Amino acid sequence: MKRRRRAQIAFFFAFNPNLVGFLRGSIFTGITKGVCIPVLNCYSCPAAIFACPVGAMQTVAGSAAQLSRSVLGVLLFVGALVGRAPCGWACPFGLMQDLLAGLQKHKLRLRRSWEKLRYAVLAFTVVGAFYMVDSQTGVSIAPFCRYICPQGTLQAGIPLMAANGSLRHLIGGLFWWKVGLLTAVLLAAVFIKRPFCRFICPLGALLGPTNWISRRQVYVDCSACVDCSNCREVCPMDIDIRRNPRDFQCIRCGDCSEACPEAAISQGIPPDGDG
Amino acid sequence: MQRSRLSMIIAAFGLMLLVWAGADGELYRILATATRVCLQCLGVG
């Protein structure tokens, strides 16, 4: 098993160790739930012991009418050091898509211009959190969690509905919409490389620009490149790293450097410090 | 400015935001939400 896959599985269990919650149909309520992690990991998952930054951002926007400093802090801190590496090495939904991608070798290649959709989803998430407020409670309805998040449906919605009978009577059209969306994303992940990360994820849209300034960088030695395109073929985000090593979609997974026969691609911290 | 120095400044700024959020009680606001079953996440709220 590849080192990255081992890391993804280890991070999954590090973020979701409360497995007994699946049997009880209840969620973890310890103090670590106040801490955000820089990956999409639903805090309503029975096993989760940390907070999801997208959910937390919407909560703070709705209740305090401000951008969450803890979410921005975590994303800036981690992003400035390693860029989008959490997407490639630690995100549970990224792991799910990577596993599904292994079922089908030949992938559909979509135009990169469609990837801008994730910025529209980010805008909907942030602006909606401020303005889409429940008229009875005065609290944000968390539009991304409510209408889109397939990770919430997979990690929280389906397991809790299965284990907790008192919640089951609440199932309505919205639940089935989200189950349909989850099914569509998971099916798409078999035929398209990481479709959720590339086209939808608001967290990836936020972390992406940190690739430009992050301490850890990808380097491509163009003089050693033999144009075999192995790097493009193995890239889980379907980018051509030779064109732009700081591409906002690069998740720093290192698959390209492993696939390069000439060792023309590397990752690391610049020794001279000028990145 | 050297890019690596900029990255360390931004990382320090991120850490400062985290400390500020902790001192200001924002983490408790997140804790209060994250320890309740989120009906939005479940798709029933």
PDB file of C-alpha atoms in Angstrom:
ATOM      1  CA  MET A   1       0.000   0.000   0.000  1.00  0.00           C
ATOM      2  CA  LYS A   2       1.265   3.467  -0.902  1.00  0.00           C
ATOM      3  CA  ARG A   3       2.509   5.796   1.830  1.00  0.00           C
ATOM      4  CA  ARG A   4      -0.173   8.353   0.967  1.00  0.00           C
ATOM      5  CA  ARG A   5      -2.977   5.786   1.235  1.00  0.00           C
ATOM      6  CA  ARG A   6      -1.665   4.695   4.637  1.00  0.00           C
ATOM      7  CA  ALA A   7      -1.607   8.341   5.743  1.00  0.00           C
ATOM      8  CA  GLN A   8      -5.168   8.935   4.479  1.00  0.00           C
ATOM      9  CA  ILE A   9      -6.450   5.919   6.436  1.00  0.00           C
ATOM     10  CA  ALA A  10      -4.496   6.935   9.549  1.00  0.00           C
ATOM     11  CA  PHE A  11      -5.910  10.480   9.377  1.00  0.00           C
ATOM     12  CA  PHE A  12      -9.426   9.095   8.871  1.00  0.00           C
ATOM     13  CA  PHE A  13      -9.202   7.159  12.138  1.00  0.00           C
ATOM     14  CA  ALA A  14      -7.411  10.021  13.908  1.00  0.00           C
ATOM     15  CA  PHE A  15     -10.285  12.364  13.040  1.00  0.00           C
ATOM     16  CA  ASN A  16     -12.989   9.707  13.604  1.00  0.00           C
ATOM     17  CA  PRO A  17     -11.986   7.458  16.520  1.00  0.00           C
ATOM     18  CA  ASN A  18     -15.377   7.462  18.295  1.00  0.00           C
ATOM     19  CA  LEU A  19     -16.622   4.432  16.345  1.00  0.00           C
ATOM     20  CA  VAL A  20     -18.957   3.351  19.144  1.00  0.00           C
ATOM     21  CA  GLY A  21     -21.094   6.379  18.187  1.00  0.00           C
ATOM     22  CA  PHE A  22     -22.244   4.488  15.081  1.00  0.00           C
ATOM     23  CA  LEU A  23     -23.778   1.803  17.305  1.00  0.00           C
ATOM     24  CA  ARG A  24     -25.319   4.253  19.760  1.00  0.00           C
ATOM     25  CA  GLY A  25     -26.652   6.589  17.060  1.00  0.00           C
ATOM     26  CA  SER A  26     -25.260   9.597  18.920  1.00  0.00           C
ATOM     27  CA  ILE A  27     -22.382  12.026  18.371  1.00  0.00           C
ATOM     28  CA  PHE A  28     -19.220  12.800  20.350  1.00  0.00           C
ATOM     29  CA  THR A  29     -19.593  15.801  22.696  1.00  0.00           C
ATOM     30  CA  GLY A  30     -16.051  16.286  24.051  1.00  0.00           C
ATOM     31  CA  ILE A  31     -14.155  19.583  24.085  1.00  0.00           C
ATOM     32  CA  THR A  32     -12.104  18.751  20.965  1.00  0.00           C
ATOM     33  CA  LYS A  33     -15.276  19.401  18.939  1.00  0.00           C
ATOM     34  CA  GLY A  34     -14.473  23.133  19.258  1.00  0.00           C
ATOM     35  CA  VAL A  35     -11.309  22.664  17.174  1.00  0.00           C
ATOM     36  CA  CYS A  36     -11.469  22.764  13.367  1.00  0.00           C
ATOM     37  CA  ILE A  37      -9.361  20.537  11.156  1.00  0.00           C
ATOM     38  CA  PRO A  38      -8.436  21.611   7.599  1.00  0.00           C
ATOM     39  CA  VAL A  39     -10.419  18.843   5.870  1.00  0.00           C
ATOM     40  CA  LEU A  40     -14.053  18.080   5.095  1.00  0.00           C
ATOM     41  CA  ASN A  41     -15.048  15.824   7.997  1.00  0.00           C
ATOM     42  CA  CYS A  42     -18.647  16.304   9.157  1.00  0.00           C
ATOM     43  CA  TYR A  43     -18.966  17.123  12.865  1.00  0.00           C
ATOM     44  CA  SER A  44     -22.303  15.362  13.000  1.00  0.00           C
ATOM     45  CA  CYS A  45     -20.613  12.087  12.138  1.00  0.00           C
ATOM     46  CA  PRO A  46     -21.001   9.828  15.192  1.00  0.00           C
ATOM     47  CA  ALA A  47     -17.273   9.033  15.119  1.00  0.00           C
ATOM     48  CA  ALA A  48     -15.934  12.587  14.571  1.00  0.00           C
ATOM     49  CA  ILE A  49     -14.102  14.300  17.430  1.00  0.00           C
ATOM     50  CA  PHE A  50     -13.250  17.572  15.646  1.00  0.00           C
ATOM     51  CA  ALA A  51     -15.248  20.302  13.912  1.00  0.00           C
ATOM     52  CA  CYS A  52     -15.623  20.685  10.156  1.00  0.00           C
ATOM     53  CA  PRO A  53     -14.309  24.111   9.019  1.00  0.00           C
ATOM     54  CA  VAL A  54     -17.108  24.634   6.484  1.00  0.00           C
ATOM     55  CA  GLY A  55     -19.803  23.910   9.080  1.00  0.00           C
ATOM     56  CA  ALA A  56     -18.016  26.027  11.694  1.00  0.00           C
ATOM     57  CA  MET A  57     -17.602  28.925   9.258  1.00  0.00           C
ATOM     58  CA  GLN A  58     -21.335  28.916   8.524  1.00  0.00           C
ATOM     59  CA  THR A  59     -22.200  28.657  12.216  1.00  0.00           C
ATOM     60  CA  VAL A  60     -20.089  31.666  13.167  1.00  0.00           C
ATOM     61  CA  ALA A  61     -21.305  33.675  10.166  1.00  0.00           C
ATOM     62  CA  GLY A  62     -24.916  32.968  11.063  1.00  0.00           C
ATOM     63  CA  SER A  63     -24.722  33.438  14.815  1.00  0.00           C
ATOM     64  CA  ALA A  64     -22.126  36.190  15.196  1.00  0.00           C
ATOM     65  CA  ALA A  65     -22.345  37.818  11.725  1.00  0.00           C
ATOM     66  CA  GLN A  66     -18.573  37.592  11.203  1.00  0.00           C
ATOM     67  CA  LEU A  67     -16.026  35.459   9.404  1.00  0.00           C
ATOM     68  CA  SER A  68     -14.711  32.723  11.663  1.00  0.00           C
ATOM     69  CA  ARG A  69     -11.213  33.590  12.880  1.00  0.00           C
ATOM     70  CA  SER A  70     -10.507  30.042  13.992  1.00  0.00           C
ATOM     71  CA  VAL A  71     -11.364  28.628  10.558  1.00  0.00           C
ATOM     72  CA  LEU A  72      -9.323  31.299   8.755  1.00  0.00           C
ATOM     73  CA  GLY A  73      -6.533  30.775  11.291  1.00  0.00           C
ATOM     74  CA  VAL A  74      -6.360  27.013  10.755  1.00  0.00           C
ATOM     75  CA  LEU A  75      -6.517  27.346   6.961  1.00  0.00           C
ATOM     76  CA  LEU A  76      -3.872  30.111   6.814  1.00  0.00           C
ATOM     77  CA  PHE A  77      -1.558  28.301   9.236  1.00  0.00           C
ATOM     78  CA  VAL A  78      -1.738  24.927   7.521  1.00  0.00           C
ATOM     79  CA  GLY A  79      -1.938  26.396   4.009  1.00  0.00           C
ATOM     80  CA  ALA A  80       1.112  28.615   4.539  1.00  0.00           C
ATOM     81  CA  LEU A  81       3.153  25.589   5.553  1.00  0.00           C
ATOM     82  CA  VAL A  82       1.987  22.817   3.207  1.00  0.00           C
ATOM     83  CA  GLY A  83      -0.563  24.348   0.783  1.00  0.00           C
ATOM     84  CA  ARG A  84      -3.380  21.995  -0.208  1.00  0.00           C
ATOM     85  CA  ALA A  85      -1.587  18.918   1.134  1.00  0.00           C
ATOM     86  CA  PRO A  86      -4.429  18.159   3.624  1.00  0.00           C
ATOM     87  CA  CYS A  87      -6.704  17.514   0.602  1.00  0.00           C
ATOM     88  CA  GLY A  88      -4.305  14.884  -0.702  1.00  0.00           C
ATOM     89  CA  TRP A  89      -3.116  13.308   2.532  1.00  0.00           C
ATOM     90  CA  ALA A  90      -5.808  13.749   5.176  1.00  0.00           C
ATOM     91  CA  CYS A  91      -9.284  14.453   3.755  1.00  0.00           C
ATOM     92  CA  PRO A  92     -11.691  11.524   4.328  1.00  0.00           C
ATOM     93  CA  PHE A  93     -13.827  12.448   1.331  1.00  0.00           C
ATOM     94  CA  GLY A  94     -10.710  12.667  -0.815  1.00  0.00           C
ATOM     95  CA  LEU A  95      -9.843   9.145   0.344  1.00  0.00           C
ATOM     96  CA  MET A  96     -13.326   7.940  -0.621  1.00  0.00           C
ATOM     97  CA  GLN A  97     -12.957   9.412  -4.120  1.00  0.00           C
ATOM     98  CA  ASP A  98      -9.444   7.995  -4.522  1.00  0.00           C
ATOM     99  CA  LEU A  99     -10.724   4.521  -3.614  1.00  0.00           C
ATOM    100  CA  LEU A 100     -13.596   4.800  -6.102  1.00  0.00           C
ATOM    101  CA  ALA A 101     -11.217   6.075  -8.786  1.00  0.00           C
ATOM    102  CA  GLY A 102      -9.396   2.737  -8.600  1.00  0.00           C
ATOM    103  CA  LEU A 103     -12.475   0.926  -9.960  1.00  0.00           C
ATOM    104  CA  GLN A 104     -12.119   2.345 -13.464  1.00  0.00           C
ATOM    105  CA  LYS A 105      -8.780   3.001 -15.147  1.00  0.00           C
ATOM    106  CA  HIS A 106      -9.813   5.241 -18.029  1.00  0.00           C
ATOM    107  CA  LYS A 107     -11.250   8.547 -16.892  1.00  0.00           C
ATOM    108  CA  LEU A 108     -13.326  11.191 -18.590  1.00  0.00           C
ATOM    109  CA  ARG A 109     -11.389  14.419 -19.000  1.00  0.00           C
ATOM    110  CA  LEU A 110     -13.441  17.574 -18.424  1.00  0.00           C
ATOM    111  CA  ARG A 111     -12.543  21.126 -19.326  1.00  0.00           C
ATOM    112  CA  ARG A 112     -10.681  22.951 -16.567  1.00  0.00           C
ATOM    113  CA  SER A 113     -12.910  26.007 -16.927  1.00  0.00           C
ATOM    114  CA  TRP A 114     -15.634  24.026 -15.141  1.00  0.00           C
ATOM    115  CA  GLU A 115     -13.447  23.975 -12.049  1.00  0.00           C
ATOM    116  CA  LYS A 116     -14.416  27.614 -11.438  1.00  0.00           C
ATOM    117  CA  LEU A 117     -17.755  26.256 -10.246  1.00  0.00           C
ATOM    118  CA  ARG A 118     -16.165  25.694  -6.840  1.00  0.00           C
ATOM    119  CA  TYR A 119     -15.812  29.450  -6.381  1.00  0.00           C
ATOM    120  CA  ALA A 120     -19.556  29.841  -6.989  1.00  0.00           C
ATOM    121  CA  VAL A 121     -20.176  27.132  -4.363  1.00  0.00           C
ATOM    122  CA  LEU A 122     -17.812  28.961  -1.978  1.00  0.00           C
ATOM    123  CA  ALA A 123     -19.677  32.237  -2.557  1.00  0.00           C
ATOM    124  CA  PHE A 124     -23.015  30.475  -1.994  1.00  0.00           C
ATOM    125  CA  THR A 125     -21.624  28.939   1.211  1.00  0.00           C
ATOM    126  CA  VAL A 126     -20.233  32.163   2.689  1.00  0.00           C
ATOM    127  CA  VAL A 127     -22.852  34.672   1.506  1.00  0.00           C
ATOM    128  CA  GLY A 128     -25.677  32.215   2.168  1.00  0.00           C
ATOM    129  CA  ALA A 129     -24.429  31.654   5.719  1.00  0.00           C
ATOM    130  CA  PHE A 130     -24.866  35.370   6.437  1.00  0.00           C
ATOM    131  CA  TYR A 131     -28.173  35.922   4.677  1.00  0.00           C
ATOM    132  CA  MET A 132     -30.055  32.590   4.651  1.00  0.00           C
ATOM    133  CA  VAL A 133     -31.348  32.683   8.193  1.00  0.00           C
ATOM    134  CA  ASP A 134     -34.134  30.637   9.782  1.00  0.00           C
ATOM    135  CA  SER A 135     -36.997  33.050  10.437  1.00  0.00           C
ATOM    136  CA  GLN A 136     -38.012  31.267  13.655  1.00  0.00           C
ATOM    137  CA  THR A 137     -34.620  30.768  15.314  1.00  0.00           C
ATOM    138  CA  GLY A 138     -32.659  33.619  13.717  1.00  0.00           C
ATOM    139  CA  VAL A 139     -29.782  31.191  13.073  1.00  0.00           C
ATOM    140  CA  SER A 140     -28.152  30.522   9.698  1.00  0.00           C
ATOM    141  CA  ILE A 141     -29.521  27.509   7.875  1.00  0.00           C
ATOM    142  CA  ALA A 142     -25.932  26.572   6.852  1.00  0.00           C
ATOM    143  CA  PRO A 143     -26.764  26.349   3.130  1.00  0.00           C
ATOM    144  CA  PHE A 144     -23.793  24.199   2.090  1.00  0.00           C
ATOM    145  CA  CYS A 145     -24.507  21.606   4.805  1.00  0.00           C
ATOM    146  CA  ARG A 146     -28.227  21.727   4.148  1.00  0.00           C
ATOM    147  CA  TYR A 147     -28.368  21.548   0.356  1.00  0.00           C
ATOM    148  CA  ILE A 148     -25.020  20.221  -0.911  1.00  0.00           C
ATOM    149  CA  CYS A 149     -22.515  18.522   1.413  1.00  0.00           C
ATOM    150  CA  PRO A 150     -22.293  14.853   0.326  1.00  0.00           C
ATOM    151  CA  GLN A 151     -19.792  14.157   3.102  1.00  0.00           C
ATOM    152  CA  GLY A 152     -22.432  15.122   5.692  1.00  0.00           C
ATOM    153  CA  THR A 153     -24.904  12.709   4.115  1.00  0.00           C
ATOM    154  CA  LEU A 154     -22.345   9.901   3.943  1.00  0.00           C
ATOM    155  CA  GLN A 155     -20.758  10.379   7.363  1.00  0.00           C
ATOM    156  CA  ALA A 156     -23.689  11.696   9.383  1.00  0.00           C
ATOM    157  CA  GLY A 157     -27.060  11.546   7.632  1.00  0.00           C
ATOM    158  CA  ILE A 158     -27.164   7.898   6.589  1.00  0.00           C
ATOM    159  CA  PRO A 159     -25.454   6.401   9.703  1.00  0.00           C
ATOM    160  CA  LEU A 160     -27.521   8.434  12.157  1.00  0.00           C
ATOM    161  CA  MET A 161     -30.778   7.689  10.346  1.00  0.00           C
ATOM    162  CA  ALA A 162     -29.893   3.992  10.400  1.00  0.00           C
ATOM    163  CA  ALA A 163     -28.945   3.910  14.081  1.00  0.00           C
ATOM    164  CA  ASN A 164     -31.265   6.497  15.637  1.00  0.00           C
ATOM    165  CA  GLY A 165     -34.978   5.769  15.285  1.00  0.00           C
ATOM    166  CA  SER A 166     -36.008   9.086  16.829  1.00  0.00           C
ATOM    167  CA  LEU A 167     -34.495  10.959  13.865  1.00  0.00           C
ATOM    168  CA  ARG A 168     -35.979   8.745  11.172  1.00  0.00           C
ATOM    169  CA  HIS A 169     -39.406  10.380  11.178  1.00  0.00           C
ATOM    170  CA  LEU A 170     -37.739  13.643  10.071  1.00  0.00           C
ATOM    171  CA  ILE A 171     -36.742  12.194   6.686  1.00  0.00           C
ATOM    172  CA  GLY A 172     -38.247  14.192   3.845  1.00  0.00           C
ATOM    173  CA  GLY A 173     -37.540  15.413   0.330  1.00  0.00           C
ATOM    174  CA  LEU A 174     -34.399  17.282   1.349  1.00  0.00           C
ATOM    175  CA  PHE A 175     -32.816  14.111   2.737  1.00  0.00           C
ATOM    176  CA  TRP A 176     -33.491  12.229  -0.488  1.00  0.00           C
ATOM    177  CA  TRP A 177     -32.112  15.165  -2.528  1.00  0.00           C
ATOM    178  CA  LYS A 178     -28.877  14.906  -0.550  1.00  0.00           C
ATOM    179  CA  VAL A 179     -28.759  11.125  -0.902  1.00  0.00           C
ATOM    180  CA  GLY A 180     -29.218  11.587  -4.660  1.00  0.00           C
ATOM    181  CA  LEU A 181     -26.425  14.166  -4.776  1.00  0.00           C
ATOM    182  CA  LEU A 182     -24.122  11.879  -2.780  1.00  0.00           C
ATOM    183  CA  THR A 183     -24.876   9.000  -5.148  1.00  0.00           C
ATOM    184  CA  ALA A 184     -24.168  11.212  -8.156  1.00  0.00           C
ATOM    185  CA  VAL A 185     -20.830  12.379  -6.697  1.00  0.00           C
ATOM    186  CA  LEU A 186     -19.746   8.853  -5.779  1.00  0.00           C
ATOM    187  CA  LEU A 187     -20.712   7.516  -9.216  1.00  0.00           C
ATOM    188  CA  ALA A 188     -18.927  10.423 -10.893  1.00  0.00           C
ATOM    189  CA  ALA A 189     -15.804   9.641  -8.845  1.00  0.00           C
ATOM    190  CA  VAL A 190     -15.556   6.284 -10.634  1.00  0.00           C
ATOM    191  CA  PHE A 191     -15.363   7.937 -14.064  1.00  0.00           C
ATOM    192  CA  ILE A 192     -13.939  11.409 -13.326  1.00  0.00           C
ATOM    193  CA  LYS A 193     -10.916  12.185 -11.176  1.00  0.00           C
ATOM    194  CA  ARG A 194     -11.933  13.633  -7.782  1.00  0.00           C
ATOM    195  CA  PRO A 195     -15.055  15.429  -9.089  1.00  0.00           C
ATOM    196  CA  PHE A 196     -16.102  16.837  -5.717  1.00  0.00           C
ATOM    197  CA  CYS A 197     -12.658  18.292  -4.926  1.00  0.00           C
ATOM    198  CA  ARG A 198     -12.258  19.819  -8.379  1.00  0.00           C
ATOM    199  CA  PHE A 199     -15.696  21.220  -9.072  1.00  0.00           C
ATOM    200  CA  ILE A 200     -17.548  21.665  -5.777  1.00  0.00           C
ATOM    201  CA  CYS A 201     -15.463  21.742  -2.594  1.00  0.00           C
ATOM    202  CA  PRO A 202     -15.487  25.224  -0.983  1.00  0.00           C
ATOM    203  CA  LEU A 203     -12.677  24.206   1.357  1.00  0.00           C
ATOM    204  CA  GLY A 204     -10.427  23.355  -1.579  1.00  0.00           C
ATOM    205  CA  ALA A 205     -11.330  26.713  -3.111  1.00  0.00           C
ATOM    206  CA  LEU A 206     -10.184  28.424   0.095  1.00  0.00           C
ATOM    207  CA  LEU A 207      -6.988  26.377   0.503  1.00  0.00           C
ATOM    208  CA  GLY A 208      -6.016  26.462  -3.193  1.00  0.00           C
ATOM    209  CA  PRO A 209      -4.415  29.938  -3.245  1.00  0.00           C
ATOM    210  CA  THR A 210      -2.116  28.946  -0.379  1.00  0.00           C
ATOM    211  CA  ASN A 211      -0.269  26.739  -2.899  1.00  0.00           C
ATOM    212  CA  TRP A 212       1.181  29.952  -4.260  1.00  0.00           C
ATOM    213  CA  ILE A 213       2.883  30.995  -1.017  1.00  0.00           C
ATOM    214  CA  SER A 214       3.243  27.735   0.910  1.00  0.00           C
ATOM    215  CA  ARG A 215       6.591  26.856   2.437  1.00  0.00           C
ATOM    216  CA  ARG A 216       6.495  23.370   0.920  1.00  0.00           C
ATOM    217  CA  GLN A 217       6.537  23.562  -2.869  1.00  0.00           C
ATOM    218  CA  VAL A 218       6.569  21.319  -5.933  1.00  0.00           C
ATOM    219  CA  TYR A 219       9.545  21.693  -8.278  1.00  0.00           C
ATOM    220  CA  VAL A 220       9.708  20.611 -11.900  1.00  0.00           C
ATOM    221  CA  ASP A 221      13.047  20.304 -13.675  1.00  0.00           C
ATOM    222  CA  CYS A 222      11.934  21.028 -17.245  1.00  0.00           C
ATOM    223  CA  SER A 223      15.378  20.171 -18.642  1.00  0.00           C
ATOM    224  CA  ALA A 224      15.010  16.598 -17.342  1.00  0.00           C
ATOM    225  CA  CYS A 225      11.419  16.162 -18.547  1.00  0.00           C
ATOM    226  CA  VAL A 226      11.025  13.678 -21.419  1.00  0.00           C
ATOM    227  CA  ASP A 227       7.354  14.533 -22.085  1.00  0.00           C
ATOM    228  CA  CYS A 228       6.104  11.064 -21.181  1.00  0.00           C
ATOM    229  CA  SER A 229       3.015  12.616 -19.504  1.00  0.00           C
ATOM    230  CA  ASN A 230       3.057  10.008 -16.725  1.00  0.00           C
ATOM    231  CA  CYS A 231       2.595  12.847 -14.240  1.00  0.00           C
ATOM    232  CA  ARG A 232      -0.613  13.968 -15.948  1.00  0.00           C
ATOM    233  CA  GLU A 233      -1.935  10.410 -16.146  1.00  0.00           C
ATOM    234  CA  VAL A 234      -1.479   9.637 -12.454  1.00  0.00           C
ATOM    235  CA  CYS A 235      -2.520  13.060 -11.108  1.00  0.00           C
ATOM    236  CA  PRO A 236      -5.691  12.557  -9.011  1.00  0.00           C
ATOM    237  CA  MET A 237      -6.725  16.157  -9.777  1.00  0.00           C
ATOM    238  CA  ASP A 238      -6.087  15.812 -13.535  1.00  0.00           C
ATOM    239  CA  ILE A 239      -3.673  18.751 -13.730  1.00  0.00           C
ATOM    240  CA  ASP A 240      -0.468  19.121 -15.727  1.00  0.00           C
ATOM    241  CA  ILE A 241       2.033  20.009 -13.020  1.00  0.00           C
ATOM    242  CA  ARG A 242       4.686  20.860 -15.659  1.00  0.00           C
ATOM    243  CA  ARG A 243       2.674  23.909 -16.705  1.00  0.00           C
ATOM    244  CA  ASN A 244       2.315  25.341 -13.207  1.00  0.00           C
ATOM    245  CA  PRO A 245       3.859  23.669 -10.139  1.00  0.00           C
ATOM    246  CA  ARG A 246       1.872  26.084  -7.937  1.00  0.00           C
ATOM    247  CA  ASP A 247      -1.469  25.206  -9.538  1.00  0.00           C
ATOM    248  CA  PHE A 248      -4.313  25.964  -7.085  1.00  0.00           C
ATOM    249  CA  GLN A 249      -5.692  22.475  -7.753  1.00  0.00           C
ATOM    250  CA  CYS A 250      -2.478  20.649  -6.824  1.00  0.00           C
ATOM    251  CA  ILE A 251      -3.061  18.658  -3.631  1.00  0.00           C
ATOM    252  CA  ARG A 252       0.660  17.981  -3.080  1.00  0.00           C
ATOM    253  CA  CYS A 253       0.028  14.230  -3.154  1.00  0.00           C
ATOM    254  CA  GLY A 254       3.378  13.439  -4.746  1.00  0.00           C
ATOM    255  CA  ASP A 255       1.933  10.866  -7.165  1.00  0.00           C
ATOM    256  CA  CYS A 256       3.530  12.762 -10.081  1.00  0.00           C
ATOM    257  CA  SER A 257       7.017  12.660  -8.588  1.00  0.00           C
ATOM    258  CA  GLU A 258       6.663   8.917  -7.926  1.00  0.00           C
ATOM    259  CA  ALA A 259       5.539   8.324 -11.530  1.00  0.00           C
ATOM    260  CA  CYS A 260       8.261  10.426 -13.157  1.00  0.00           C
ATOM    261  CA  PRO A 261      10.902   8.123 -14.733  1.00  0.00           C
ATOM    262  CA  GLU A 262      13.486  10.924 -14.804  1.00  0.00           C
ATOM    263  CA  ALA A 263      12.891  12.168 -11.226  1.00  0.00           C
ATOM    264  CA  ALA A 264      12.181  15.596 -12.713  1.00  0.00           C
ATOM    265  CA  ILE A 265       9.462  16.401 -10.161  1.00  0.00           C
ATOM    266  CA  SER A 266      10.194  16.856  -6.492  1.00  0.00           C
ATOM    267  CA  GLN A 267       8.644  18.383  -3.400  1.00  0.00           C
ATOM    268  CA  GLY A 268      10.234  20.166  -0.502  1.00  0.00           C
ATOM    269  CA  ILE A 269      11.297  23.334   1.237  1.00  0.00           C
ATOM    270  CA  PRO A 270      13.700  25.520  -0.754  1.00  0.00           C
ATOM    271  CA  PRO A 271      17.191  25.311   0.766  1.00  0.00           C
ATOM    272  CA  ASP A 272      18.049  28.896  -0.190  1.00  0.00           C
ATOM    273  CA  GLY A 273      14.788  30.116   1.281  1.00  0.00           C
ATOM    274  CA  ASP A 274      13.432  32.008  -1.709  1.00  0.00           C
ATOM    275  CA  GLY A 275      10.849  29.383  -2.707  1.00  0.00           C
TER     276      GLY A 275
ATOM    277  CA  MET B   1      10.024  39.701  -0.027  1.00  0.00           C
ATOM    278  CA  GLN B   2      11.234  36.122  -0.099  1.00  0.00           C
ATOM    279  CA  ARG B   3       8.317  33.760  -0.592  1.00  0.00           C
ATOM    280  CA  SER B   4       9.347  31.450   2.262  1.00  0.00           C
ATOM    281  CA  ARG B   5       9.466  34.409   4.653  1.00  0.00           C
ATOM    282  CA  LEU B   6       6.006  35.459   3.477  1.00  0.00           C
ATOM    283  CA  SER B   7       4.707  31.945   4.154  1.00  0.00           C
ATOM    284  CA  MET B   8       6.049  32.043   7.716  1.00  0.00           C
ATOM    285  CA  ILE B   9       4.464  35.459   8.312  1.00  0.00           C
ATOM    286  CA  ILE B  10       1.118  34.164   7.046  1.00  0.00           C
ATOM    287  CA  ALA B  11       1.427  31.022   9.195  1.00  0.00           C
ATOM    288  CA  ALA B  12       2.123  33.209  12.236  1.00  0.00           C
ATOM    289  CA  PHE B  13      -0.878  35.393  11.342  1.00  0.00           C
ATOM    290  CA  GLY B  14      -3.039  32.260  11.131  1.00  0.00           C
ATOM    291  CA  LEU B  15      -1.810  31.150  14.537  1.00  0.00           C
ATOM    292  CA  MET B  16      -2.587  34.607  15.938  1.00  0.00           C
ATOM    293  CA  LEU B  17      -6.137  34.395  14.553  1.00  0.00           C
ATOM    294  CA  LEU B  18      -6.529  31.011  16.252  1.00  0.00           C
ATOM    295  CA  VAL B  19      -5.372  32.385  19.609  1.00  0.00           C
ATOM    296  CA  TRP B  20      -7.676  35.404  19.195  1.00  0.00           C
ATOM    297  CA  ALA B  21     -10.624  33.122  18.414  1.00  0.00           C
ATOM    298  CA  GLY B  22      -9.826  31.064  21.505  1.00  0.00           C
ATOM    299  CA  ALA B  23      -9.583  34.103  23.757  1.00  0.00           C
ATOM    300  CA  ASP B  24     -12.756  35.580  22.330  1.00  0.00           C
ATOM    301  CA  GLY B  25     -14.895  32.494  22.965  1.00  0.00           C
ATOM    302  CA  GLU B  26     -15.402  31.644  19.289  1.00  0.00           C
ATOM    303  CA  LEU B  27     -14.196  28.097  19.877  1.00  0.00           C
ATOM    304  CA  TYR B  28     -16.964  27.639  22.466  1.00  0.00           C
ATOM    305  CA  ARG B  29     -19.530  28.846  19.931  1.00  0.00           C
ATOM    306  CA  ILE B  30     -18.273  26.205  17.501  1.00  0.00           C
ATOM    307  CA  LEU B  31     -18.185  23.638  20.319  1.00  0.00           C
ATOM    308  CA  ALA B  32     -21.805  24.387  21.195  1.00  0.00           C
ATOM    309  CA  THR B  33     -22.866  23.779  17.597  1.00  0.00           C
ATOM    310  CA  ALA B  34     -20.646  20.810  16.867  1.00  0.00           C
ATOM    311  CA  THR B  35     -21.800  18.873  19.931  1.00  0.00           C
ATOM    312  CA  ARG B  36     -25.448  18.947  18.795  1.00  0.00           C
ATOM    313  CA  VAL B  37     -26.745  16.791  15.975  1.00  0.00           C
ATOM    314  CA  CYS B  38     -26.810  19.158  12.983  1.00  0.00           C
ATOM    315  CA  LEU B  39     -30.115  18.613  11.212  1.00  0.00           C
ATOM    316  CA  GLN B  40     -28.787  20.533   8.188  1.00  0.00           C
ATOM    317  CA  CYS B  41     -25.895  18.080   7.854  1.00  0.00           C
ATOM    318  CA  LEU B  42     -28.385  15.225   8.060  1.00  0.00           C
ATOM    319  CA  GLY B  43     -30.532  16.811   5.379  1.00  0.00           C
ATOM    320  CA  VAL B  44     -33.644  17.028   7.514  1.00  0.00           C
ATOM    321  CA  GLY B  45     -33.353  20.537   9.010  1.00  0.00           C
TER     322      GLY B  45
END
